[in-house]
Amino acid sequence: MHEWALAEAVILTASQIAEKEGLKEVTEVKIKIGELQQIEQDIFEFAISQLKNERLKNTRFVIETVKVEFECMVCGHKWVFAKEKLGEDEKEGIHFVPEVAHAFIKCPKCGSSDFEILQGRGVWIESMKGVKP
Amino acid sequence: MIDPRISVIAERLKGIRNIIAVSSGKDSVGKSLIASTMALALARRGYRVGLFDLDFTSPSTHVILDAGDLYPEEDNGIVPPKVHGLKYMSIVYYAREYALPLRGADISNALIELLAVTRWNTLDFLIIDMPPGISDATLDLLRFIKGVKFLIITTPSSLAFESVKKLIGLLLELKTPVIGVIENMKIKESPFIRQQVEDRRIKFWGEVPFDSHLEEAIGDVNKLLETKFSKKLGELVEKNL
Protein backbone atom coordinates (compact mmCIF):
# COMPACT_ATOMS: atom_id res chain seq x y z
CA MET A 1 0.00 0.00 0.00
CA HIS A 2 1.02 3.59 -0.62
CA GLU A 3 0.54 4.29 3.13
CA TRP A 4 3.53 2.04 3.81
CA ALA A 5 5.83 4.19 1.71
CA LEU A 6 4.75 7.30 3.60
CA ALA A 7 5.08 5.52 6.98
CA GLU A 8 8.59 4.43 5.98
CA ALA A 9 9.44 8.07 5.21
CA VAL A 10 8.16 9.13 8.65
CA ILE A 11 10.16 6.44 10.47
CA LEU A 12 13.33 7.21 8.52
CA THR A 13 13.02 10.95 9.12
CA ALA A 14 12.20 10.56 12.84
CA SER A 15 15.22 8.26 13.22
CA GLN A 16 17.49 10.72 11.42
CA ILE A 17 16.29 13.61 13.61
CA ALA A 18 16.75 11.51 16.78
CA GLU A 19 20.29 10.68 15.65
CA LYS A 20 21.08 14.31 14.85
CA GLU A 21 19.67 15.55 18.17
CA GLY A 22 21.38 12.79 20.17
CA LEU A 23 18.15 11.30 21.53
CA LYS A 24 18.56 7.81 23.00
CA GLU A 25 14.83 7.35 22.99
CA VAL A 26 12.00 9.16 21.23
CA THR A 27 8.92 9.50 23.43
CA GLU A 28 6.52 11.23 21.05
CA VAL A 29 6.18 12.07 17.37
CA LYS A 30 3.34 14.34 16.27
CA ILE A 31 2.26 13.76 12.68
CA LYS A 32 -0.16 15.79 10.61
CA ILE A 33 -2.01 14.10 7.79
CA GLY A 34 -3.72 16.26 5.19
CA GLU A 35 -7.25 15.21 4.33
CA LEU A 36 -6.59 15.73 0.60
CA GLN A 37 -4.37 12.67 0.36
CA GLN A 38 -7.10 10.44 1.84
CA ILE A 39 -4.62 8.33 3.80
CA GLU A 40 -6.14 5.21 5.36
CA GLN A 41 -5.16 6.07 8.92
CA ASP A 42 -5.45 2.52 10.31
CA ILE A 43 -3.13 1.18 7.58
CA PHE A 44 -0.72 4.07 8.13
CA GLU A 45 -0.67 3.45 11.92
CA PHE A 46 -0.19 -0.30 11.41
CA ALA A 47 2.71 0.39 9.02
CA ILE A 48 4.28 2.72 11.58
CA SER A 49 3.97 0.03 14.28
CA GLN A 50 5.62 -2.55 12.01
CA LEU A 51 8.44 -0.32 10.80
CA LYS A 52 9.49 1.08 14.21
CA ASN A 53 13.14 0.55 15.09
CA GLU A 54 14.82 0.24 18.51
CA ARG A 55 14.98 3.96 19.14
CA LEU A 56 11.28 4.36 18.33
CA LYS A 57 9.98 1.21 20.07
CA ASN A 58 8.26 3.09 22.93
CA THR A 59 7.32 6.16 20.92
CA ARG A 60 3.77 7.46 21.01
CA PHE A 61 2.74 8.50 17.51
CA VAL A 62 0.08 11.21 17.69
CA ILE A 63 -1.70 11.64 14.38
CA GLU A 64 -3.87 14.63 13.58
CA THR A 65 -5.90 15.04 10.42
CA VAL A 66 -5.87 18.50 8.87
CA LYS A 67 -8.85 19.73 6.88
CA VAL A 68 -8.18 20.94 3.36
CA GLU A 69 -8.50 24.58 2.48
CA PHE A 70 -8.18 25.83 -1.08
CA GLU A 71 -7.81 29.44 -2.17
CA CYS A 72 -8.53 30.57 -5.72
CA MET A 73 -5.64 32.55 -7.22
CA VAL A 74 -8.05 34.34 -9.57
CA CYS A 75 -10.98 35.47 -7.40
CA GLY A 76 -9.63 34.82 -3.87
CA HIS A 77 -12.52 32.53 -2.89
CA LYS A 78 -11.71 29.95 -0.21
CA TRP A 79 -13.37 26.55 -0.01
CA VAL A 80 -13.01 23.06 1.44
CA PHE A 81 -12.43 19.62 -0.09
CA ALA A 82 -15.58 17.70 -0.98
CA LYS A 83 -14.39 14.27 -2.00
CA GLU A 84 -17.94 13.00 -2.51
CA LYS A 85 -18.10 15.20 -5.63
CA LEU A 86 -15.22 13.29 -7.24
CA GLY A 87 -15.21 9.97 -9.09
CA GLU A 88 -13.21 6.96 -7.86
CA ASP A 89 -10.41 7.43 -10.41
CA GLU A 90 -10.11 11.09 -9.53
CA LYS A 91 -9.94 10.36 -5.79
CA GLU A 92 -7.33 7.70 -6.40
CA GLY A 93 -5.21 10.07 -8.52
CA ILE A 94 -5.29 12.69 -5.76
CA HIS A 95 -4.46 10.02 -3.16
CA PHE A 96 -1.19 9.22 -4.93
CA VAL A 97 -0.24 12.71 -6.09
CA PRO A 98 -2.38 15.37 -4.36
CA GLU A 99 -1.37 18.02 -6.91
CA VAL A 100 -3.48 16.32 -9.57
CA ALA A 101 -6.38 17.94 -7.70
CA HIS A 102 -5.68 20.77 -10.15
CA ALA A 103 -6.91 18.51 -12.95
CA PHE A 104 -10.20 17.64 -11.25
CA ILE A 105 -11.17 20.46 -8.87
CA LYS A 106 -12.20 23.97 -9.86
CA CYS A 107 -13.02 27.09 -7.88
CA PRO A 108 -16.76 26.80 -7.11
CA LYS A 109 -17.14 30.54 -7.55
CA CYS A 110 -15.28 31.39 -10.78
CA GLY A 111 -14.44 27.95 -12.22
CA SER A 112 -10.66 28.44 -12.26
CA SER A 113 -8.30 25.53 -11.65
CA ASP A 114 -5.58 28.00 -10.61
CA PHE A 115 -5.82 27.61 -6.85
CA GLU A 116 -3.52 27.14 -3.90
CA ILE A 117 -3.76 24.30 -1.41
CA LEU A 118 -3.48 26.39 1.75
CA GLN A 119 -3.49 23.40 4.10
CA GLY A 120 -4.32 19.73 4.32
CA ARG A 121 -2.10 18.41 1.53
CA GLY A 122 0.10 15.52 2.71
CA VAL A 123 2.03 14.05 5.64
CA TRP A 124 4.20 16.16 7.96
CA ILE A 125 6.12 15.63 11.19
CA GLU A 126 5.03 18.51 13.39
CA SER A 127 7.18 17.86 16.46
CA MET A 128 9.21 15.25 18.35
CA LYS A 129 10.00 14.69 22.01
CA GLY A 130 12.73 12.49 23.37
CA VAL A 131 15.21 11.64 26.08
CA LYS A 132 18.89 12.51 25.88
CA PRO A 133 21.41 10.17 27.55
CA MET B 1 7.14 21.10 10.49
CA ILE B 2 9.29 18.60 8.63
CA ASP B 3 8.47 16.97 5.34
CA PRO B 4 9.31 13.28 5.88
CA ARG B 5 9.33 12.48 2.16
CA ILE B 6 12.70 14.14 1.57
CA SER B 7 14.64 11.63 3.67
CA VAL B 8 13.35 8.61 1.80
CA ILE B 9 14.22 9.79 -1.74
CA ALA B 10 17.85 8.61 -1.58
CA GLU B 11 16.62 5.23 -0.30
CA ARG B 12 14.26 4.90 -3.28
CA LEU B 13 17.02 5.70 -5.79
CA LYS B 14 19.88 3.74 -4.26
CA GLY B 15 19.51 0.79 -6.64
CA ILE B 16 19.93 2.94 -9.76
CA ARG B 17 23.41 3.05 -11.28
CA ASN B 18 22.94 6.01 -13.63
CA ILE B 19 20.35 8.77 -13.57
CA ILE B 20 20.34 10.82 -16.76
CA ALA B 21 18.18 13.93 -17.16
CA VAL B 22 17.45 14.64 -20.83
CA SER B 23 17.13 18.37 -20.74
CA SER B 24 17.18 21.60 -22.74
CA GLY B 25 16.81 25.28 -22.12
CA LYS B 26 14.32 25.36 -24.99
CA ASP B 27 11.02 23.70 -25.82
CA SER B 28 10.34 21.63 -28.97
CA VAL B 29 13.89 20.41 -29.52
CA GLY B 30 12.95 16.71 -29.29
CA LYS B 31 13.72 15.93 -25.65
CA SER B 32 10.84 13.51 -25.17
CA LEU B 33 11.54 11.59 -28.37
CA ILE B 34 15.24 11.39 -27.54
CA ALA B 35 14.58 10.36 -23.91
CA SER B 36 12.07 7.68 -24.96
CA THR B 37 14.15 6.34 -27.85
CA MET B 38 17.34 6.34 -25.81
CA ALA B 39 15.58 4.42 -23.02
CA LEU B 40 14.22 1.88 -25.54
CA ALA B 41 17.63 1.53 -27.23
CA LEU B 42 19.34 0.84 -23.90
CA ALA B 43 16.66 -1.68 -22.92
CA ARG B 44 17.07 -3.46 -26.29
CA ARG B 45 20.78 -3.75 -25.50
CA GLY B 46 19.93 -5.68 -22.34
CA TYR B 47 20.14 -2.93 -19.72
CA ARG B 48 17.56 -2.51 -16.98
CA VAL B 49 16.03 0.86 -17.80
CA GLY B 50 13.43 3.19 -16.30
CA LEU B 51 11.81 6.19 -17.97
CA PHE B 52 10.36 8.96 -15.80
CA ASP B 53 8.37 11.71 -17.52
CA LEU B 54 8.94 14.79 -15.44
CA ASP B 55 7.14 17.16 -17.77
CA PHE B 56 4.10 17.30 -15.51
CA THR B 57 2.15 19.97 -17.36
CA SER B 58 2.83 18.64 -20.89
CA PRO B 59 3.69 14.93 -20.63
CA SER B 60 4.13 13.20 -23.99
CA THR B 61 6.24 10.07 -23.57
CA HIS B 62 3.09 7.98 -22.99
CA VAL B 63 1.98 8.95 -26.51
CA ILE B 64 5.39 8.16 -28.02
CA LEU B 65 5.40 4.74 -26.33
CA ASP B 66 1.65 4.15 -26.66
CA ALA B 67 1.86 3.22 -22.98
CA GLY B 68 -1.55 1.55 -23.10
CA ASP B 69 -3.76 0.49 -20.22
CA LEU B 70 -1.13 -0.65 -17.74
CA TYR B 71 -1.17 1.11 -14.38
CA PRO B 72 1.34 1.36 -11.51
CA GLU B 73 0.83 -1.26 -8.81
CA GLU B 74 0.68 -0.56 -5.10
CA ASP B 75 3.25 -2.51 -3.15
CA ASN B 76 4.68 -0.60 -0.20
CA GLY B 77 4.65 2.39 -2.52
CA ILE B 78 4.14 2.57 -6.27
CA VAL B 79 5.74 0.06 -8.62
CA PRO B 80 6.02 1.41 -12.18
CA PRO B 81 4.51 -0.81 -14.88
CA LYS B 82 6.72 -2.30 -17.57
CA VAL B 83 6.08 -0.67 -20.92
CA HIS B 84 8.02 -2.12 -23.87
CA GLY B 85 10.65 -3.38 -21.42
CA LEU B 86 10.96 -0.05 -19.57
CA LYS B 87 9.86 0.68 -16.02
CA TYR B 88 7.71 3.66 -16.83
CA MET B 89 6.32 6.45 -14.67
CA SER B 90 4.34 9.51 -15.67
CA ILE B 91 1.92 11.82 -13.90
CA VAL B 92 -0.49 11.01 -16.70
CA TYR B 93 -1.41 7.84 -14.74
CA TYR B 94 -2.98 10.10 -12.12
CA ALA B 95 -4.08 13.23 -14.01
CA ARG B 96 -5.15 11.19 -17.05
CA GLU B 97 -6.15 13.20 -20.12
CA TYR B 98 -7.01 16.36 -18.20
CA ALA B 99 -5.04 19.62 -18.26
CA LEU B 100 -2.90 19.93 -15.14
CA PRO B 101 -2.12 23.58 -14.46
CA LEU B 102 0.58 23.64 -11.78
CA ARG B 103 2.48 26.48 -10.19
CA GLY B 104 6.03 26.12 -8.90
CA ALA B 105 5.29 24.83 -5.40
CA ASP B 106 2.86 22.26 -6.80
CA ILE B 107 5.44 21.01 -9.30
CA SER B 108 7.95 20.57 -6.47
CA ASN B 109 5.42 18.77 -4.30
CA ALA B 110 4.34 16.40 -7.06
CA LEU B 111 7.98 15.64 -7.87
CA ILE B 112 8.88 14.97 -4.23
CA GLU B 113 5.80 12.76 -3.84
CA LEU B 114 6.65 10.62 -6.87
CA LEU B 115 10.33 10.37 -5.91
CA ALA B 116 9.36 9.37 -2.37
CA VAL B 117 6.87 6.65 -3.23
CA THR B 118 8.04 5.18 -6.56
CA ARG B 119 9.95 1.93 -6.19
CA TRP B 120 12.31 1.65 -9.15
CA ASN B 121 14.38 -1.06 -7.42
CA THR B 122 17.45 -2.05 -9.44
CA LEU B 123 18.15 -0.21 -12.69
CA ASP B 124 21.19 0.37 -14.87
CA PHE B 125 19.70 3.60 -16.21
CA LEU B 126 16.88 5.89 -15.19
CA ILE B 127 16.21 8.30 -18.05
CA ILE B 128 14.31 11.43 -17.05
CA ASP B 129 12.39 13.41 -19.64
CA MET B 130 12.67 16.96 -18.33
CA PRO B 131 10.40 19.93 -18.96
CA PRO B 132 12.07 22.77 -20.86
CA GLY B 133 13.97 25.56 -19.18
CA ILE B 134 15.64 26.23 -15.90
CA SER B 135 12.77 26.20 -13.47
CA ASP B 136 11.34 24.11 -10.65
CA ALA B 137 11.90 20.64 -12.07
CA THR B 138 15.56 21.33 -12.90
CA LEU B 139 16.23 22.99 -9.57
CA ASP B 140 14.45 20.22 -7.64
CA LEU B 141 16.32 17.53 -9.50
CA LEU B 142 19.60 19.16 -8.56
CA ARG B 143 18.37 19.46 -4.97
CA PHE B 144 17.04 15.96 -4.46
CA ILE B 145 18.93 13.63 -6.79
CA LYS B 146 22.58 13.53 -5.94
CA GLY B 147 24.63 12.21 -8.83
CA VAL B 148 22.16 13.13 -11.57
CA LYS B 149 23.87 13.69 -14.93
CA PHE B 150 22.52 15.87 -17.71
CA LEU B 151 22.32 15.13 -21.42
CA ILE B 152 21.51 18.38 -23.18
CA ILE B 153 19.47 18.59 -26.38
CA THR B 154 19.52 21.50 -28.81
CA THR B 155 18.58 22.17 -32.41
CA PRO B 156 20.93 23.87 -34.89
CA SER B 157 19.15 27.17 -34.22
CA SER B 158 21.06 29.92 -32.50
CA LEU B 159 17.78 30.78 -30.77
CA ALA B 160 17.64 27.32 -29.17
CA PHE B 161 21.28 27.47 -28.20
CA GLU B 162 20.78 30.90 -26.63
CA SER B 163 18.67 29.16 -23.93
CA VAL B 164 20.71 25.97 -23.92
CA LYS B 165 23.93 27.81 -23.15
CA LYS B 166 22.32 29.30 -20.02
CA LEU B 167 21.34 25.83 -18.81
CA ILE B 168 24.87 24.58 -19.50
CA GLY B 169 26.32 27.58 -17.68
CA LEU B 170 24.16 26.93 -14.64
CA LEU B 171 25.01 23.23 -14.52
CA LEU B 172 28.74 23.85 -14.89
CA GLU B 173 28.61 26.52 -12.19
CA LEU B 174 26.92 24.00 -9.88
CA LYS B 175 29.53 21.38 -10.84
CA THR B 176 26.77 19.09 -12.12
CA PRO B 177 27.99 16.54 -14.68
CA VAL B 178 26.95 17.30 -18.25
CA ILE B 179 27.64 14.10 -20.16
CA GLY B 180 27.11 15.65 -23.56
CA VAL B 181 25.11 17.67 -26.04
CA ILE B 182 23.10 16.30 -28.97
CA GLU B 183 22.28 18.53 -31.92
CA ASN B 184 18.86 17.34 -33.04
CA MET B 185 16.90 18.06 -36.26
CA LYS B 186 20.04 18.88 -38.23
CA ILE B 187 19.12 20.08 -41.73
CA LYS B 188 22.27 21.56 -43.26
CA GLU B 189 25.96 21.49 -42.51
CA SER B 190 27.08 24.01 -39.93
CA PRO B 191 29.78 23.76 -37.27
CA PHE B 192 28.10 26.38 -35.03
CA ILE B 193 26.70 24.10 -32.30
CA ARG B 194 29.71 21.78 -32.21
CA GLN B 195 32.03 24.75 -31.77
CA GLN B 196 29.89 26.32 -29.08
CA VAL B 197 29.76 23.04 -27.14
CA GLU B 198 33.43 22.24 -27.48
CA ASP B 199 34.36 25.79 -26.50
CA ARG B 200 32.67 25.00 -23.20
CA ARG B 201 34.71 21.80 -22.85
CA ILE B 202 31.64 19.60 -23.03
CA LYS B 203 31.44 16.46 -25.11
CA PHE B 204 29.56 16.98 -28.37
CA TRP B 205 27.80 13.65 -28.89
CA GLY B 206 26.91 14.42 -32.50
CA GLU B 207 24.11 15.36 -34.84
CA VAL B 208 20.77 13.68 -35.45
CA PRO B 209 19.43 14.62 -38.91
CA PHE B 210 15.88 15.87 -39.29
CA ASP B 211 13.71 12.84 -40.07
CA SER B 212 10.54 13.68 -41.99
CA HIS B 213 9.11 10.20 -41.29
CA LEU B 214 9.47 10.37 -37.51
CA GLU B 215 5.96 11.70 -36.92
CA GLU B 216 4.48 8.56 -38.53
CA ALA B 217 6.31 6.38 -35.99
CA ILE B 218 4.95 8.07 -32.87
CA GLY B 219 2.95 5.53 -30.89
CA ASP B 220 4.53 2.54 -32.63
CA VAL B 221 7.72 1.54 -30.83
CA ASN B 222 8.88 -0.99 -33.42
CA LYS B 223 8.43 1.51 -36.22
CA LEU B 224 10.13 4.20 -34.11
CA LEU B 225 13.21 2.06 -33.58
CA GLU B 226 13.46 1.53 -37.35
CA THR B 227 13.56 5.26 -38.17
CA LYS B 228 16.74 7.03 -39.30
CA PHE B 229 16.36 9.17 -36.19
CA SER B 230 16.51 6.15 -33.85
CA LYS B 231 19.34 4.48 -35.71
CA LYS B 232 21.48 7.61 -35.56
CA LEU B 233 20.59 8.19 -31.91
CA GLY B 234 21.45 4.55 -31.13
CA GLU B 235 24.89 5.08 -32.69
CA LEU B 236 25.47 8.18 -30.58
CA VAL B 237 24.41 6.37 -27.40
CA GLU B 238 26.62 3.39 -28.23
CA LYS B 239 29.61 5.62 -28.93
CA ASN B 240 29.29 8.12 -26.10
CA LEU B 241 27.55 6.58 -23.13
CSV table of N, CA, C and O in Angstrom, one decimal, chain B residues 160-170 196 200:
chain,number,residue,atom,x,y,z
B,160,ALA,N,17.7,28.4,-30.1
B,160,ALA,CA,17.6,27.3,-29.2
B,160,ALA,C,18.9,27.3,-28.3
B,160,ALA,O,18.8,27.2,-27.1
B,161,PHE,N,20.0,27.5,-29.0
B,161,PHE,CA,21.3,27.5,-28.2
B,161,PHE,C,21.4,28.6,-27.2
B,161,PHE,O,22.1,28.5,-26.2
B,162,GLU,N,20.8,29.7,-27.5
B,162,GLU,CA,20.8,30.9,-26.6
B,162,GLU,C,20.2,30.5,-25.2
B,162,GLU,O,20.8,30.9,-24.2
B,163,SER,N,19.2,29.7,-25.2
B,163,SER,CA,18.7,29.2,-23.9
B,163,SER,C,19.5,28.0,-23.4
B,163,SER,O,19.7,27.9,-22.2
B,164,VAL,N,19.9,27.2,-24.3
B,164,VAL,CA,20.7,26.0,-23.9
B,164,VAL,C,22.0,26.4,-23.2
B,164,VAL,O,22.4,25.8,-22.2
B,165,LYS,N,22.6,27.4,-23.7
B,165,LYS,CA,23.9,27.8,-23.1
B,165,LYS,C,23.8,28.3,-21.7
B,165,LYS,O,24.7,28.2,-20.9
B,166,LYS,N,22.6,28.9,-21.4
B,166,LYS,CA,22.3,29.3,-20.0
B,166,LYS,C,22.2,28.1,-19.1
B,166,LYS,O,22.7,28.1,-18.0
B,167,LEU,N,21.5,27.1,-19.6
B,167,LEU,CA,21.3,25.8,-18.8
B,167,LEU,C,22.7,25.2,-18.6
B,167,LEU,O,23.1,24.8,-17.4
B,168,ILE,N,23.5,25.1,-19.6
B,168,ILE,CA,24.9,24.6,-19.5
B,168,ILE,C,25.7,25.4,-18.5
B,168,ILE,O,26.3,24.8,-17.6
B,169,GLY,N,25.6,26.7,-18.6
B,169,GLY,CA,26.3,27.6,-17.7
B,169,GLY,C,25.9,27.3,-16.2
B,169,GLY,O,26.8,27.2,-15.4
B,170,LEU,N,24.6,27.2,-16.0
B,170,LEU,CA,24.2,26.9,-14.6
B,170,LEU,C,24.7,25.6,-14.1
B,170,LEU,O,25.2,25.5,-13.0
B,196,GLN,N,30.4,25.7,-30.3
B,196,GLN,CA,29.9,26.3,-29.1
B,196,GLN,C,30.0,25.3,-27.9
B,196,GLN,O,30.4,25.7,-26.8
B,200,ARG,N,33.0,25.1,-24.6
B,200,ARG,CA,32.7,25.0,-23.2
B,200,ARG,C,33.2,23.7,-22.6
B,200,ARG,O,32.9,23.4,-21.4
